[in-house]
mmCIF file of C-alpha atoms in Angstrom:
data_model
loop_
_atom_site.group_PDB
_atom_site.id
_atom_site.type_symbol
_atom_site.label_atom_id
_atom_site.label_comp_id
_atom_site.label_asym_id
_atom_site.label_seq_id
_atom_site.Cartn_x
_atom_site.Cartn_y
_atom_site.Cartn_z
ATOM 1 C CA ALA A 1 49.879 -62.306 9.550
ATOM 2 C CA SER A 2 52.345 -59.619 9.822
ATOM 3 C CA LEU A 3 49.694 -56.957 8.916
ATOM 4 C CA GLY A 4 47.510 -58.221 11.325
ATOM 5 C CA SER A 5 49.734 -58.225 14.333
ATOM 6 C CA GLY A 6 50.798 -54.305 13.422
ATOM 7 C CA CYS A 7 46.887 -53.508 13.385
ATOM 8 C CA ARG A 8 46.608 -55.103 16.821
ATOM 9 C CA PHE A 9 49.590 -53.057 17.982
ATOM 10 C CA LEU A 10 47.998 -49.740 16.616
ATOM 11 C CA ASN A 11 44.779 -50.440 17.937
ATOM 12 C CA LYS A 12 46.392 -51.182 21.301
ATOM 13 C CA SER A 13 48.533 -48.424 21.195
ATOM 14 C CA SER A 14 45.675 -45.972 20.232
ATOM 15 C CA SER A 15 43.413 -47.386 23.225
ATOM 16 C CA ILE A 16 46.733 -46.799 25.582
ATOM 17 C CA SER A 17 47.486 -43.187 24.308
ATOM 18 C CA ARG A 18 43.572 -42.440 24.553
ATOM 19 C CA ARG A 19 43.468 -43.323 27.967
ATOM 20 C CA ASN A 20 46.571 -41.458 29.101
ATOM 21 C CA MET A 21 45.408 -38.578 27.329
ATOM 22 C CA ALA A 22 42.286 -38.779 29.321
ATOM 23 C CA GLN A 23 43.955 -39.241 32.449
ATOM 24 C CA THR A 24 46.171 -36.434 31.676
ATOM 25 C CA SER A 25 43.363 -34.002 30.821
ATOM 26 C CA SER A 26 41.439 -34.894 34.274
ATOM 27 C CA GLN A 27 44.607 -34.426 36.173
ATOM 28 C CA SER A 28 45.361 -30.929 34.472
ATOM 29 C CA LYS A 29 41.754 -29.955 35.040
ATOM 30 C CA ALA A 30 42.372 -30.135 38.949
ATOM 31 C CA PRO A 31 43.640 -26.589 40.150
ATOM 32 C CA SER A 32 47.086 -26.665 41.950
ATOM 33 C CA LYS A 33 47.124 -25.675 45.668
ATOM 34 C CA ASP A 34 48.701 -22.241 44.995
ATOM 35 C CA GLN A 35 46.274 -21.317 41.842
ATOM 36 C CA VAL A 36 43.216 -19.770 42.603
ATOM 37 C CA PRO A 37 40.052 -21.636 40.717
ATOM 38 C CA GLY A 38 38.926 -19.513 37.745
ATOM 39 C CA SER A 39 41.818 -17.437 37.657
ATOM 40 C CA LYS A 40 43.661 -16.868 34.133
ATOM 41 C CA SER A 41 47.337 -16.741 35.476
ATOM 42 C CA ASP A 42 48.361 -19.817 33.618
ATOM 43 C CA SER A 43 47.453 -18.384 30.275
ATOM 44 C CA PRO A 44 49.742 -16.111 28.442
ATOM 45 C CA PRO A 45 48.863 -12.567 27.868
ATOM 46 C CA PRO A 46 47.080 -11.399 24.922
ATOM 47 C CA ILE A 47 48.664 -11.314 21.723
ATOM 48 C CA SER A 48 47.783 -7.481 21.484
ATOM 49 C CA ILE A 49 49.962 -6.903 24.607
ATOM 50 C CA ILE A 50 52.767 -8.689 23.390
ATOM 51 C CA PHE A 51 52.962 -6.908 20.168
ATOM 52 C CA LEU A 52 52.554 -3.397 21.762
ATOM 53 C CA VAL A 53 55.422 -4.326 24.460
ATOM 54 C CA TYR A 54 57.863 -5.688 21.788
ATOM 55 C CA THR A 55 57.050 -2.520 19.581
ATOM 56 C CA ALA A 56 57.927 -0.352 22.654
ATOM 57 C CA LEU A 57 60.799 -1.973 23.323
ATOM 58 C CA GLY A 58 61.940 -2.007 19.542
ATOM 59 C CA MET A 59 61.324 1.681 19.340
ATOM 60 C CA ALA A 60 63.274 2.371 22.691
ATOM 61 C CA LEU A 61 66.207 0.421 21.490
ATOM 62 C CA SER A 62 66.143 1.726 17.755
ATOM 63 C CA PHE A 63 65.985 5.583 19.435
ATOM 64 C CA GLY A 64 68.807 4.698 21.987
ATOM 65 C CA PHE A 65 71.291 2.842 20.105
ATOM 66 C CA GLY A 66 70.416 3.345 16.509
ATOM 67 C CA ARG A 67 71.811 5.087 13.499
ATOM 68 C CA ASP A 68 70.048 8.269 11.617
ATOM 69 C CA PRO A 69 66.893 7.025 10.071
ATOM 70 C CA GLY A 70 67.249 5.842 6.753
ATOM 71 C CA THR A 71 71.059 5.017 6.929
ATOM 72 C CA LEU A 72 72.887 1.757 6.831
ATOM 73 C CA PRO A 73 76.358 0.868 7.682
ATOM 74 C CA HIS A 74 79.026 1.736 5.223
ATOM 75 C CA ALA A 75 80.061 -1.124 3.079
ATOM 76 C CA ASP A 76 83.624 -0.709 4.608
ATOM 77 C CA ASP A 77 81.884 -0.964 8.249
ATOM 78 C CA PHE A 78 79.620 -3.860 7.148
ATOM 79 C CA ALA A 79 81.495 -6.679 8.220
ATOM 80 C CA LYS A 80 82.614 -5.086 11.483
ATOM 81 C CA GLU A 81 78.830 -4.097 12.437
ATOM 82 C CA LEU A 82 77.885 -7.582 11.890
ATOM 83 C CA ALA A 83 81.012 -9.465 13.076
ATOM 84 C CA PRO A 84 80.062 -9.584 17.080
ATOM 85 C CA THR A 85 76.516 -10.901 16.367
ATOM 86 C CA THR A 86 77.924 -13.423 14.032
ATOM 87 C CA VAL A 87 80.154 -14.746 16.764
ATOM 88 C CA VAL A 88 77.542 -15.107 19.315
ATOM 89 C CA ILE A 89 75.232 -16.849 16.429
ATOM 90 C CA CYS A 90 78.137 -19.176 15.664
ATOM 91 C CA LEU A 91 78.646 -19.712 19.652
ATOM 92 C CA PHE A 92 75.148 -20.732 20.005
ATOM 93 C CA LEU A 93 75.054 -22.907 17.121
ATOM 94 C CA VAL A 94 78.002 -24.689 18.476
ATOM 95 C CA SER A 95 76.387 -25.313 21.982
ATOM 96 C CA TYR A 96 73.353 -26.485 20.234
ATOM 97 C CA SER A 97 75.288 -28.988 18.740
ATOM 98 C CA LEU A 98 77.358 -30.151 21.573
ATOM 99 C CA ILE A 99 74.800 -29.887 24.140
ATOM 100 C CA ASP A 100 70.937 -30.248 22.842
ATOM 101 C CA VAL A 101 71.809 -32.954 19.989
ATOM 102 C CA MET A 102 74.514 -35.212 22.122
ATOM 103 C CA GLU A 103 72.016 -35.164 25.004
ATOM 104 C CA VAL A 104 68.936 -36.700 23.258
ATOM 105 C CA GLY A 105 71.680 -39.317 21.996
ATOM 106 C CA ALA A 106 72.852 -39.744 25.525
ATOM 107 C CA ALA A 107 69.355 -40.173 26.670
ATOM 108 C CA LYS A 108 68.441 -42.502 24.187
ATOM 109 C CA GLY A 109 71.583 -44.547 25.214
ATOM 110 C CA LYS A 110 70.731 -44.302 28.903
ATOM 111 C CA HIS A 111 67.366 -46.054 28.325
ATOM 112 C CA GLY A 112 68.796 -48.635 25.583
ATOM 113 C CA ILE A 113 67.318 -47.118 22.246
ATOM 114 C CA ASN A 114 69.710 -47.988 19.483
ATOM 115 C CA PRO A 115 69.898 -44.782 17.280
ATOM 116 C CA LYS A 116 70.931 -46.898 14.298
ATOM 117 C CA SER A 117 67.902 -49.212 14.416
ATOM 118 C CA LYS A 118 65.118 -49.242 11.600
ATOM 119 C CA THR A 119 62.426 -50.141 13.453
ATOM 120 C CA PHE A 120 60.125 -48.127 15.632
ATOM 121 C CA GLY A 121 59.372 -50.173 18.738
ATOM 122 C CA PRO A 122 57.530 -49.152 21.551
ATOM 123 C CA LEU A 123 60.678 -47.012 22.797
ATOM 124 C CA THR A 124 60.695 -44.882 20.002
ATOM 125 C CA THR A 125 57.213 -44.310 19.465
ATOM 126 C CA ASN A 126 56.040 -43.847 23.396
ATOM 127 C CA PRO A 127 59.854 -42.764 24.689
ATOM 128 C CA PRO A 128 60.745 -42.377 28.528
ATOM 129 C CA GLU A 129 59.816 -39.227 29.746
ATOM 130 C CA GLU A 130 63.554 -38.268 29.872
ATOM 131 C CA VAL A 131 64.150 -39.016 26.292
ATOM 132 C CA TYR A 132 60.954 -37.087 25.301
ATOM 133 C CA LEU A 133 61.990 -34.045 27.133
ATOM 134 C CA ALA A 134 65.490 -34.273 25.245
ATOM 135 C CA LEU A 135 63.780 -34.387 22.148
ATOM 136 C CA ARG A 136 61.633 -31.598 23.014
ATOM 137 C CA ALA A 137 64.285 -29.341 24.303
ATOM 138 C CA GLN A 138 66.206 -30.028 21.083
ATOM 139 C CA ALA A 139 63.069 -29.189 18.848
ATOM 140 C CA ASN A 140 62.083 -26.050 21.043
ATOM 141 C CA GLN A 141 65.652 -24.836 19.736
ATOM 142 C CA VAL A 142 65.138 -25.611 16.130
ATOM 143 C CA GLU A 143 61.560 -23.784 16.257
ATOM 144 C CA GLN A 144 63.126 -20.449 17.958
ATOM 145 C CA LEU A 145 66.429 -20.321 15.861
ATOM 146 C CA PRO A 146 64.694 -18.731 12.544
ATOM 147 C CA ALA A 147 63.166 -15.803 14.064
ATOM 148 C CA PHE A 148 66.555 -15.780 16.359
ATOM 149 C CA LEU A 149 68.324 -15.468 13.265
ATOM 150 C CA VAL A 150 66.480 -12.876 11.589
ATOM 151 C CA GLY A 151 66.059 -10.604 14.069
ATOM 152 C CA SER A 152 69.779 -10.643 15.365
ATOM 153 C CA ILE A 153 71.306 -9.875 12.002
ATOM 154 C CA CYS A 154 68.295 -7.447 10.960
ATOM 155 C CA PHE A 155 68.657 -5.498 14.346
ATOM 156 C CA SER A 156 72.771 -5.556 13.874
ATOM 157 C CA ILE A 157 72.415 -4.166 10.225
ATOM 158 C CA LEU A 158 69.384 -1.611 10.830
ATOM 159 C CA VAL A 159 70.123 -0.498 14.318
ATOM 160 C CA ASN A 160 73.466 -1.205 16.055
ATOM 161 C CA GLY A 161 75.796 -4.307 15.507
ATOM 162 C CA LYS A 162 77.369 -4.368 19.369
ATOM 163 C CA ALA A 163 73.707 -3.832 20.624
ATOM 164 C CA GLY A 164 72.667 -6.773 18.321
ATOM 165 C CA ALA A 165 75.342 -8.807 19.835
ATOM 166 C CA VAL A 166 74.485 -8.064 23.609
ATOM 167 C CA LEU A 167 70.871 -8.661 23.041
ATOM 168 C CA SER A 168 71.697 -11.871 21.087
ATOM 169 C CA ALA A 169 74.060 -12.905 23.780
ATOM 170 C CA ILE A 170 71.410 -12.470 26.437
ATOM 171 C CA TRP A 171 68.838 -14.485 24.046
ATOM 172 C CA ALA A 172 71.167 -17.394 23.679
ATOM 173 C CA THR A 173 72.112 -17.469 27.321
ATOM 174 C CA LEU A 174 68.495 -17.567 28.241
ATOM 175 C CA ARG A 175 67.571 -20.450 25.547
ATOM 176 C CA ARG A 176 70.585 -22.360 26.985
ATOM 177 C CA MET A 177 69.234 -22.057 30.597
ATOM 178 C CA TYR A 178 65.787 -22.968 29.412
ATOM 179 C CA ALA A 179 66.689 -25.759 27.451
ATOM 180 C CA THR A 180 68.713 -27.423 30.473
ATOM 181 C CA ALA A 181 65.792 -26.634 32.734
ATOM 182 C CA TYR A 182 63.789 -28.668 30.581
ATOM 183 C CA ARG A 183 65.847 -31.685 30.069
ATOM 184 C CA ALA A 184 66.201 -31.801 33.922
ATOM 185 C CA SER A 185 62.439 -31.504 34.502
ATOM 186 C CA ALA A 186 61.557 -35.499 34.313
ATOM 187 C CA GLY A 187 59.251 -36.293 37.291
ATOM 188 C CA LYS A 188 58.333 -32.739 37.679
ATOM 189 C CA THR A 189 55.583 -30.341 37.094
ATOM 190 C CA PHE A 190 56.787 -27.272 34.923
ATOM 191 C CA GLN A 191 56.199 -25.092 38.025
ATOM 192 C CA GLN A 192 58.461 -27.144 40.185
ATOM 193 C CA SER A 193 61.023 -27.125 37.187
ATOM 194 C CA GLY A 194 61.196 -23.416 36.875
ATOM 195 C CA ILE A 195 59.895 -23.253 33.240
ATOM 196 C CA ALA A 196 56.636 -22.204 33.507
#
């Protein structure tokens, strides 16, 4: 009997999600009032343009702040060179733990989702928008973290530690602003929330 009720739940939820996806796709095809039909303003630039911009930026930073080609910091200066970037990374990780992770729990608690529950009811499989956005903001931070860590540390070792710390602090500040805006965008479009 429980297997049959589970199958009925899955069939019912999958038909609901298909209907919601159809509504969402039909709504997303309609152009907004400030978008010209047929324009590609909402699509990201081609990957080749992104690659060229990052390559040019990396070359400019390397020549502007870098060491002589083929040199690394001396063993005595290695920790001193990496220290500012390490501080920025640690501060970002603490802010991630205190803000992003805690906001997910707060949003779940606000909507009555028990984090200790072992069952997956409709509130966890189809959470309220505020909970979903908090989860996505947290997941987005985790998805971006490996590139941030590798890029920050490599730049600090290979180019310049102080410039790497400044760039890392800028990135961390922008990510913090993005996550805050993302969580606060419940009931808004991406354009209204300032994310897109």
